[in-house]
CSV table of C-alpha atoms and ligand atoms in Angstrom, one decimal:
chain,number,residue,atom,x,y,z
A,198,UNK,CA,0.0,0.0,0.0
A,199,UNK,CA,1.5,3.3,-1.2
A,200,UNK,CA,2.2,5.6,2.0
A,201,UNK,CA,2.5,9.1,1.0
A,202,UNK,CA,4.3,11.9,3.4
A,203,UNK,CA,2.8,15.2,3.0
A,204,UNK,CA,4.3,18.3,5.2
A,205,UNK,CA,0.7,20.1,6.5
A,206,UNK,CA,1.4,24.1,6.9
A,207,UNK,CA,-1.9,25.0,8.6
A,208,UNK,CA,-0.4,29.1,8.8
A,209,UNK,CA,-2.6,32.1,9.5
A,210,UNK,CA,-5.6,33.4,10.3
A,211,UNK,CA,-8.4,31.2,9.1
A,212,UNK,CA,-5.7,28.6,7.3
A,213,UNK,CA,-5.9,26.1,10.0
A,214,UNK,CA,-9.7,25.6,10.1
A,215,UNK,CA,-9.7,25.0,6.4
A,216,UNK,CA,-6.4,22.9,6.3
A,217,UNK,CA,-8.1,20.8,9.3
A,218,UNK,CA,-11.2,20.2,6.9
A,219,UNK,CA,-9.0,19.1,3.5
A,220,UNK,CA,-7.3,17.0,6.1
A,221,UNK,CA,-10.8,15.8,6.9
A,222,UNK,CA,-11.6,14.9,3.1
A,223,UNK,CA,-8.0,13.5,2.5
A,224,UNK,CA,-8.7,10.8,5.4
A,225,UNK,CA,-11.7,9.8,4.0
A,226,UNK,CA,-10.5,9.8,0.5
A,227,UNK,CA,-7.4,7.3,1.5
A,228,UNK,CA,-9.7,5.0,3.0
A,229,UNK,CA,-11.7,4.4,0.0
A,230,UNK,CA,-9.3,4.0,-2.0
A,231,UNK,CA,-6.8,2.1,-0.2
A,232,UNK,CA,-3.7,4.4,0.5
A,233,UNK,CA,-2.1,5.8,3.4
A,234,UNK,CA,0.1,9.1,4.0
A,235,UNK,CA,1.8,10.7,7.5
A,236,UNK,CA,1.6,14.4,7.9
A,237,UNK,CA,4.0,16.5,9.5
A,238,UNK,CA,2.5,19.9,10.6
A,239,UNK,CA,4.9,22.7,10.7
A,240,UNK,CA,4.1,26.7,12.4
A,241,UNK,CA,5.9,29.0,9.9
A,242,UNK,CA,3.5,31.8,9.5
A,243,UNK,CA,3.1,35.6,11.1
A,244,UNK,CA,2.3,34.2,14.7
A,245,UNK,CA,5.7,32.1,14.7
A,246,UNK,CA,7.4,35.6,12.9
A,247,UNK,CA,6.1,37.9,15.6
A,248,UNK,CA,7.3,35.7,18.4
A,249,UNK,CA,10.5,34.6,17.2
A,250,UNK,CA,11.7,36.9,14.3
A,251,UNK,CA,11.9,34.1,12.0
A,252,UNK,CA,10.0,33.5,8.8
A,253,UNK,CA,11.3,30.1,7.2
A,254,UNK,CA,14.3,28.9,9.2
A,255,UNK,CA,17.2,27.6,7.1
A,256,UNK,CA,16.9,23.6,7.5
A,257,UNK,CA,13.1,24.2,6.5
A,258,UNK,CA,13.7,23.7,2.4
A,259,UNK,CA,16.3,21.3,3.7
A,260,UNK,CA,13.5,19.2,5.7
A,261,UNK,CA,10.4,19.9,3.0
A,262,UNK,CA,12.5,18.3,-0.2
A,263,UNK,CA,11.6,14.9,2.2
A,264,UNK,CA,7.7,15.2,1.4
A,265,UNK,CA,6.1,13.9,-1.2
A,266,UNK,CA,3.7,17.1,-1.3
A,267,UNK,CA,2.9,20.2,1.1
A,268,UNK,CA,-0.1,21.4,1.8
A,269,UNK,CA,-0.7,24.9,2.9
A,270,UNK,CA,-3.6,27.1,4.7
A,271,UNK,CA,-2.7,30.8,4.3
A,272,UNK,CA,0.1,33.2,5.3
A,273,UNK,CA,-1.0,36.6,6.0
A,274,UNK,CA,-0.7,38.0,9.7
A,275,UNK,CA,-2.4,41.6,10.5
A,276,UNK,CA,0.5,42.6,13.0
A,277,UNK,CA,3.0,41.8,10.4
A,278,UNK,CA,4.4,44.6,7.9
A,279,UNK,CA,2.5,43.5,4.1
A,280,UNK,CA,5.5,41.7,2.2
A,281,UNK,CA,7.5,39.6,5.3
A,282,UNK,CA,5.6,37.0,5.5
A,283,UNK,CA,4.9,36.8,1.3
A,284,UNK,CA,8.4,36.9,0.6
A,285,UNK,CA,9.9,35.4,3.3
A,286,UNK,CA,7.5,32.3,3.3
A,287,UNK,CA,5.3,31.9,0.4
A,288,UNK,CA,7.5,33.3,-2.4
A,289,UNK,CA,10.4,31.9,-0.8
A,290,UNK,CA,9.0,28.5,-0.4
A,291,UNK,CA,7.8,28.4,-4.3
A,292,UNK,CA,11.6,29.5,-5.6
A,293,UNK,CA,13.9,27.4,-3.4
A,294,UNK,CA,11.6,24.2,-4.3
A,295,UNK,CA,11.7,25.4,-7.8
A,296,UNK,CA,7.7,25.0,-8.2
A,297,UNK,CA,7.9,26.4,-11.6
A,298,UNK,CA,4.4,26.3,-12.5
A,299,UNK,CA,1.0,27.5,-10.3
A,300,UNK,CA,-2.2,25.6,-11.9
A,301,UNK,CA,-5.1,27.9,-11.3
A,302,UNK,CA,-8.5,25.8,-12.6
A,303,UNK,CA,-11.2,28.3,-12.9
A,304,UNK,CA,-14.0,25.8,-12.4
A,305,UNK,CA,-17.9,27.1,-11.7
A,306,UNK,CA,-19.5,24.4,-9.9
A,307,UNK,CA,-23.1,26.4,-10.0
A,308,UNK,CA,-24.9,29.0,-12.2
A,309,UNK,CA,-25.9,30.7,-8.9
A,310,UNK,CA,-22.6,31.8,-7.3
A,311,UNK,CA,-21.5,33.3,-10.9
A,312,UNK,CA,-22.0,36.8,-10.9
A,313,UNK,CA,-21.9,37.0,-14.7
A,314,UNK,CA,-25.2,36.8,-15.8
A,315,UNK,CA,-26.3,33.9,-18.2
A,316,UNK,CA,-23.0,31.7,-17.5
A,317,UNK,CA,-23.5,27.9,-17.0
A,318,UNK,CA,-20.6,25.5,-15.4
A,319,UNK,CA,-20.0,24.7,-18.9
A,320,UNK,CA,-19.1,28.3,-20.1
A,321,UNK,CA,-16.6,28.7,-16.8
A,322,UNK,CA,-14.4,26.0,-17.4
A,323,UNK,CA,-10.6,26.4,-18.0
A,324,UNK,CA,-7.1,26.7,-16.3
A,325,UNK,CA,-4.9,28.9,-16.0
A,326,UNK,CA,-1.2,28.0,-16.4
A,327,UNK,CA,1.1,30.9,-14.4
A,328,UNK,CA,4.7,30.7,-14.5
A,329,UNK,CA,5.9,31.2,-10.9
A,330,UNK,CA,9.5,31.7,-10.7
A,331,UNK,CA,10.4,34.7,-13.2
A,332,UNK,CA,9.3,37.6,-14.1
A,333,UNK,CA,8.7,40.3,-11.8
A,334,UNK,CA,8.2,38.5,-9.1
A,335,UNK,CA,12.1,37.5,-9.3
A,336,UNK,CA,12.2,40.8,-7.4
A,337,UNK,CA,15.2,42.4,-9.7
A,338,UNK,CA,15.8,46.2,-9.5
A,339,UNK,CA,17.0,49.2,-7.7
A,340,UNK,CA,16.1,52.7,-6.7
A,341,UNK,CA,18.2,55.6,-8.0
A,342,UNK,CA,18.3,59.1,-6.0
A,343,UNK,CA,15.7,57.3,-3.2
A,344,UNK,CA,14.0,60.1,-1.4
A,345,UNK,CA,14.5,62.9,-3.4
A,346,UNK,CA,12.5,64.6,-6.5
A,347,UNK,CA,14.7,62.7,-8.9
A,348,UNK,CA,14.2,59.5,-7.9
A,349,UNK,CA,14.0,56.5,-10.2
A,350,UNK,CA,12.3,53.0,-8.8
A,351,UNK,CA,13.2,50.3,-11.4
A,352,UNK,CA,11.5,46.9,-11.2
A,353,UNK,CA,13.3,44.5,-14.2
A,354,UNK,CA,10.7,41.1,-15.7
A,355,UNK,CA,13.4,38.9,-15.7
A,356,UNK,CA,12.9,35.8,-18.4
A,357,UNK,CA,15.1,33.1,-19.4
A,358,UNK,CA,14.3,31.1,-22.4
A,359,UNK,CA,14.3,28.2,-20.0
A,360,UNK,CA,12.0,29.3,-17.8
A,361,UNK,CA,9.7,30.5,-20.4
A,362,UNK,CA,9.8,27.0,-22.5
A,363,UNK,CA,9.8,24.5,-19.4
A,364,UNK,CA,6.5,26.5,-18.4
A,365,UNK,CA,4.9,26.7,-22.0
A,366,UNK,CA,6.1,22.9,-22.2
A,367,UNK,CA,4.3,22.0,-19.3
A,368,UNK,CA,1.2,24.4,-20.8
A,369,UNK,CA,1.0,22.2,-24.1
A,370,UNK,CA,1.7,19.0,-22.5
A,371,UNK,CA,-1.6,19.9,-20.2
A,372,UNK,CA,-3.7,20.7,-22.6
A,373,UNK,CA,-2.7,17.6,-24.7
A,374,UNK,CA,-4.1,15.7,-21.2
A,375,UNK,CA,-6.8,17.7,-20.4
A,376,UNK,CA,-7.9,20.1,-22.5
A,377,UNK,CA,-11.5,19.8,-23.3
A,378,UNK,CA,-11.2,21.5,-26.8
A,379,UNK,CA,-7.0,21.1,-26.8
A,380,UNK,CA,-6.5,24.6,-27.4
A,381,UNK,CA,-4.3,26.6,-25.5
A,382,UNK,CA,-4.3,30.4,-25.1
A,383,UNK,CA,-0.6,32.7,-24.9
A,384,UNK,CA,-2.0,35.7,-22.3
A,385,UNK,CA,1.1,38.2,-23.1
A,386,UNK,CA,1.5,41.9,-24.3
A,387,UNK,CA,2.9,41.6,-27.4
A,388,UNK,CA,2.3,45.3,-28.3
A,389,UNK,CA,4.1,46.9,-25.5
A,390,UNK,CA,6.2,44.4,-23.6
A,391,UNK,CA,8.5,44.0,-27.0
A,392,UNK,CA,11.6,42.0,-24.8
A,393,UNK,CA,9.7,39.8,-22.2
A,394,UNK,CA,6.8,39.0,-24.6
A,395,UNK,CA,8.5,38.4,-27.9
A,396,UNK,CA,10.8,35.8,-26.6
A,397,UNK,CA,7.1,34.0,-25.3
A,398,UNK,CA,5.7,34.6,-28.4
A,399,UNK,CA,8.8,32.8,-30.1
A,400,UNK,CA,9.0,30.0,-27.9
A,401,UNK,CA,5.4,29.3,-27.9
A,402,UNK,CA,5.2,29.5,-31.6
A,403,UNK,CA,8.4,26.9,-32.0
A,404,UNK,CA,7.0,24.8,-29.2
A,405,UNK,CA,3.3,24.6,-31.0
A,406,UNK,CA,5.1,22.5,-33.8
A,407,UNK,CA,5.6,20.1,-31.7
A,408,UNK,CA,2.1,19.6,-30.2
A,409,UNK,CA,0.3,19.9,-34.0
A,410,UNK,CA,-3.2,18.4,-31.8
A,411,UNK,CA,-3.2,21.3,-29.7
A,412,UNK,CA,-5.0,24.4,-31.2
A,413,UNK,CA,-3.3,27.8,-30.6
A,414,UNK,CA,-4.3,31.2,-29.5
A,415,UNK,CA,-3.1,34.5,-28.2
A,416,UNK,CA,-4.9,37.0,-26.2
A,417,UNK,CA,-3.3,40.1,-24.7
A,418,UNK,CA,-4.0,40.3,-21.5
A,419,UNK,CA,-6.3,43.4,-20.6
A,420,UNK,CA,-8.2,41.7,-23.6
A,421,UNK,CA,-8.1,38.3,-21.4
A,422,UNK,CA,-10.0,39.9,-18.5
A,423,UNK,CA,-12.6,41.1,-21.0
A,424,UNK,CA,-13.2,37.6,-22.6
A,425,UNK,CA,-13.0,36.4,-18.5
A,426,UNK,CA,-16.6,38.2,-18.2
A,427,UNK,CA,-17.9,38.7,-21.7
A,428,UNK,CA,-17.4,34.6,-23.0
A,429,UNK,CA,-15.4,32.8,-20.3
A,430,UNK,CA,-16.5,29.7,-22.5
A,431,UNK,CA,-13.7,30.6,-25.4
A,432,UNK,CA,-10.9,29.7,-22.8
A,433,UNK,CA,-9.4,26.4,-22.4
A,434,UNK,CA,-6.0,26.2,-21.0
A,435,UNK,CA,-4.4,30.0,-20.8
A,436,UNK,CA,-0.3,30.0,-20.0
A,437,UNK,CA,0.7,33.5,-18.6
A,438,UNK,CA,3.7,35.0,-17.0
A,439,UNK,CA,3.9,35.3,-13.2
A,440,UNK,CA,2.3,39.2,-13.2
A,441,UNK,CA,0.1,38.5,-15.0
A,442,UNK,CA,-1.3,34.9,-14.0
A,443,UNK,CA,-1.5,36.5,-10.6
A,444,UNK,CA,-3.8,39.2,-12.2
A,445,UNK,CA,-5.8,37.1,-14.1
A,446,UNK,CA,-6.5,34.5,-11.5
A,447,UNK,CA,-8.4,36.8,-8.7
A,448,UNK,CA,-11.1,37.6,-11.7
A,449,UNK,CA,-10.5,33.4,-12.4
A,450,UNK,CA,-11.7,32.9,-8.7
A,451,UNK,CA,-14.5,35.2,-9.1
A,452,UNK,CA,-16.2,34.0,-11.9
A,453,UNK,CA,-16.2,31.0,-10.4
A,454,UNK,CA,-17.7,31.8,-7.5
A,455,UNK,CA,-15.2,33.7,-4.9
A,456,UNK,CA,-12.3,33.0,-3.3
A,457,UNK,CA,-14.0,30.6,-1.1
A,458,UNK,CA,-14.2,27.9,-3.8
A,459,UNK,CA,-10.5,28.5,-5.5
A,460,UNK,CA,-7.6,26.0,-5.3
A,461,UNK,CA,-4.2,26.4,-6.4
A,462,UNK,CA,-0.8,24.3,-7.1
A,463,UNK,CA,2.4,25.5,-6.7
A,464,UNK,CA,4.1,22.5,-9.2
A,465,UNK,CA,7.6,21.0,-9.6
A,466,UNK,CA,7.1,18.3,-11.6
A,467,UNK,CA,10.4,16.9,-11.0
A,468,UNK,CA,10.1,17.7,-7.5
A,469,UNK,CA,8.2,18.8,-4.3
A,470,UNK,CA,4.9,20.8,-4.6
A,471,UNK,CA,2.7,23.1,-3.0
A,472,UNK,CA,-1.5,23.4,-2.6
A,473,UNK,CA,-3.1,25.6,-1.5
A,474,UNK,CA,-6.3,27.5,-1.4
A,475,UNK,CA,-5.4,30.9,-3.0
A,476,UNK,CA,-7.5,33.5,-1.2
A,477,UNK,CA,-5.6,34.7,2.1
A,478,UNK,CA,-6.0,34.1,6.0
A,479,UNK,CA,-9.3,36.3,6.1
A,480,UNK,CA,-8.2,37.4,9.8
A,481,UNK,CA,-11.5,39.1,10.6
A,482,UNK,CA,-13.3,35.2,9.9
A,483,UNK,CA,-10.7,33.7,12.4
A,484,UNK,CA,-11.9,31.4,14.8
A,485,UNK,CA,-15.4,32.0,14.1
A,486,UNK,CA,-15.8,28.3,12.0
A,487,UNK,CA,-17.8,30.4,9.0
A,488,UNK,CA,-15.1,30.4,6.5
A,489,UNK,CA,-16.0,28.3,3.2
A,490,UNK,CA,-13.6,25.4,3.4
A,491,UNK,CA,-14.0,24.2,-0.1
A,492,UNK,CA,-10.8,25.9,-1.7
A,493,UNK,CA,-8.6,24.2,0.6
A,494,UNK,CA,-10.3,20.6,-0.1
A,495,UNK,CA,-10.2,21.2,-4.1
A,496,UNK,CA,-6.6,22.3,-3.2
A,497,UNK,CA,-6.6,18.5,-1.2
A,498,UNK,CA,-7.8,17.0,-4.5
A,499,UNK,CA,-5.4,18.5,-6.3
A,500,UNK,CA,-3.0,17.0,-4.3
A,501,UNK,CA,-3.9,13.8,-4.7
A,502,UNK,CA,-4.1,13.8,-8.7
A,503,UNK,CA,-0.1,15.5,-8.7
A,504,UNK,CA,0.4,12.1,-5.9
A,505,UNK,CA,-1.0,10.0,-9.2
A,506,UNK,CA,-4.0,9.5,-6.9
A,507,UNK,CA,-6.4,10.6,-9.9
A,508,UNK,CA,-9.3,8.4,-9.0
A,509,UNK,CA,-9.9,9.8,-5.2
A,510,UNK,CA,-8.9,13.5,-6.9
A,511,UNK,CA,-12.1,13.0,-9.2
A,512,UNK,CA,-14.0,12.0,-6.4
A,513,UNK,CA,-13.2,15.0,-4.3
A,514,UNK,CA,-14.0,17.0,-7.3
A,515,UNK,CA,-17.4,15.3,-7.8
A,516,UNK,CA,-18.5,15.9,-3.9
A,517,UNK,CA,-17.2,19.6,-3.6
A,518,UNK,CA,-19.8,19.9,-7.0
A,519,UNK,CA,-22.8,18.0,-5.1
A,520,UNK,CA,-22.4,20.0,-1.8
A,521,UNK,CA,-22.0,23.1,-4.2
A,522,UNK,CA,-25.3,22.4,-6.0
A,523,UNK,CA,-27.5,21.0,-3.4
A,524,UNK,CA,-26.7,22.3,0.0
A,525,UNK,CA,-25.1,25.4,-0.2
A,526,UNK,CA,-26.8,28.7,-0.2
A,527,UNK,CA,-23.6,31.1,-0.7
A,528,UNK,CA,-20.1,30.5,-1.4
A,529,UNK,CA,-19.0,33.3,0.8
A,530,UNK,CA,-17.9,33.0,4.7
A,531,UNK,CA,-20.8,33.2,7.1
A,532,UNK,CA,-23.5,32.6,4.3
A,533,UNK,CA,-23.1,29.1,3.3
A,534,UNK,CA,-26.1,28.3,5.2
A,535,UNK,CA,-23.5,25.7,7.7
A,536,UNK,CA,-20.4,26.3,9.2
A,537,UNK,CA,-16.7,25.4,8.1
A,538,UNK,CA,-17.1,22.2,10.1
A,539,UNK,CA,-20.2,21.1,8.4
A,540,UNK,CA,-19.0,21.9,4.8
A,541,UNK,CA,-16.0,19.4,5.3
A,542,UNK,CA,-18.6,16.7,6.7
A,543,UNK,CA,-21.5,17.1,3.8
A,544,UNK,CA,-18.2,16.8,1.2
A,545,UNK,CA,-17.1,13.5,3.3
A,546,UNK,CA,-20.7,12.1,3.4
A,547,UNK,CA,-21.3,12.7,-0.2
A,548,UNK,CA,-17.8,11.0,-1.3
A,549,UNK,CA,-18.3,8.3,-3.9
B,206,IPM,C1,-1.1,34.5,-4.9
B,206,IPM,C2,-0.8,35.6,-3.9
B,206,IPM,C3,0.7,35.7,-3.8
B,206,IPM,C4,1.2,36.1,-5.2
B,206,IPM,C5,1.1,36.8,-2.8
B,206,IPM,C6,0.5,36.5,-1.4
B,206,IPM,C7,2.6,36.9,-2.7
B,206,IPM,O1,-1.4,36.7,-4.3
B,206,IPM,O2,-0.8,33.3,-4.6
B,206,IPM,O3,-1.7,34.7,-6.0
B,206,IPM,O4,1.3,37.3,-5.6
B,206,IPM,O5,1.6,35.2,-5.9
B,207,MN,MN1,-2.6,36.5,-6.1
């Protein structure tokens, strides 16, 4: 029996109530279909920051290349000054395990929770593909003449031609797999970005010869967040740069019904990867069991389909969809009609 270890980062705010109910779903999920995992929860987050002045401690990477998957809750502390805990944690934590790719499904489970008017499930159904260790987030740049009238702030898109082609690999190969019309969207500007988005264009262009089944597109990306709410049913698979994948995904998780319901992965293939629900700790929800749990168990599911545990991933999939449709009065915290406890229990109950 295959016995999986996954490293459990429960984090901030309301990221251990929702961790403990994809934790609930996981059980169930291994029992059914026969495998077992160990978890080994670690405290890195803004409480452990404020008490000891540490964000990820150095034998942490070290320690978290043993897993065979993390999953993660939310980092995000109030007290804490915005940009510690994101770079010192969760941007840190994506570059030094070289999770290369973050797989954003925009997935609408329910005409009601879309608040574009006349969109079924079947007209909100794609994934985004964001590259997540370039770009600007690489954090290049410098000030010139800080503080005074003249100054300068430079921020540099930094893009290899490996790190572009590994990610647009990864794009085409996904669509080949999963694409429900195999066609996959370049989300770039092409008209202004002449460096960063003509060396994507090229490589995309060179790697489509490769993949003559998938169909090819481009959008630029202010376009993309049109099409998002005018006809979300022309996308497929979209491949993006970091910026803008992180752009386009917060309209993603809206028209599928709010961050309550949106799962991310942070994925090496070769290596160690990351899920997570991708809205933040919600602090003001803390405590209060009201916060919609479902992200983090789609984020569970996903987990299991990157462990090659695609049967239990699809059933995870197909409960979070009946407890969407038939017991759920909002997606949002406090007005689900049940609390974060019950959610997790109605998606174990209606497991199949
Ligand atoms: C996300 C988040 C992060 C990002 C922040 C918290 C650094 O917004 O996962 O989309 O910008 O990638
Ligand atoms: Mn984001």
């Amino acid at each position: 029996m295959k016995n999986y270890k996954i490293a459990v980062i429960p984090g901030d705010g309301t990221g251990p109530e929702v961790v403990n109910e994809g934790l609930k779903v996981l059980a169930a999920a291994a029992q059914k279909n026969g495998f077992k995992y160990e978890t080994v929860s670690y405290d890195f987050g803004g409480a452990r920051y404020l008490k000891t002045g540490e964000t990820l401690p150095d034998t942490a990477i070290a320690e978290l290349r043993k897993f065979d998957t993390i999953f993660l809750g939310a980092i995000g502390h109030p007290d804490v000054k915005p940009g510690i805990l994101e770079q010192g944690i969760l941007l840190k934590l994506r570059f030094a395990l070289d999770q290369y790719i973050n797989l954003r499904p925009v997935k609408l489970y329910d005409d009601r929770f879309c608040p574009v008017k006349n969109k079924k499930p079947e007209d909100v159904n794609f994934t985004v593909v964001r590259e997540n260790s370039e770009g600007l987030y690489k954090g290049m740049g410098e000030f010139k003449d800080k503080g005074t009238p003249n100054e300068v702030a430079i921020q540099i898109s930094h893009n290899t031609y490996k790190g572009v082609e590994r990610c647009l690999r990864y794009a085409f190969e996904y669509t080949r797999k999963n694409g429900k019309q195999k066609k996959l969207t370049l989300c770039g500007k092409t008209n202004v970005l002449t460096f960063a988005w003509d060396l994507w264009q090229r490589t995309f262009d060179k790697l489509a010869k490769e993949y003559p089944d998938v169909k090819t597109d481009y959008a630029h990306v202010d376009a993309t967040t049109m099409w998002f709410v005018k006809n979300p049913e022309w996308f497929d698979v979209i491949v993006t740069d970091n910026m803008f994948g992180d752009i386009i995904t917060d309209l993603g998780a809206m028209i599928q019904g709010g961050m309550g319901i949106a799962a991310g992965g942070n994925i090496n293939p070769q290596g160690v990867s990351m899920f997570e629900p991708i809205g933040g700790s919600a602090p003001k929800y803390t405590g209060k069991n009201v916060i919609n749990p479902l992200a983090a168990i789609c984020a569970a599911g996903m987990l299991l389909e990157q462990l090659g545990e695609g049967k239990a991933a699809r059933q995870i999939e197909e409960s979070v969809k009946t407890v969407v449709r038939t017991k759920l009065k909002d997606l949002a915290a406090g007005k689900m009609g049940y609390s974060t406890t019950e959610v997790g229990d109605l998606v174990v109950k209606s497991l199949k």
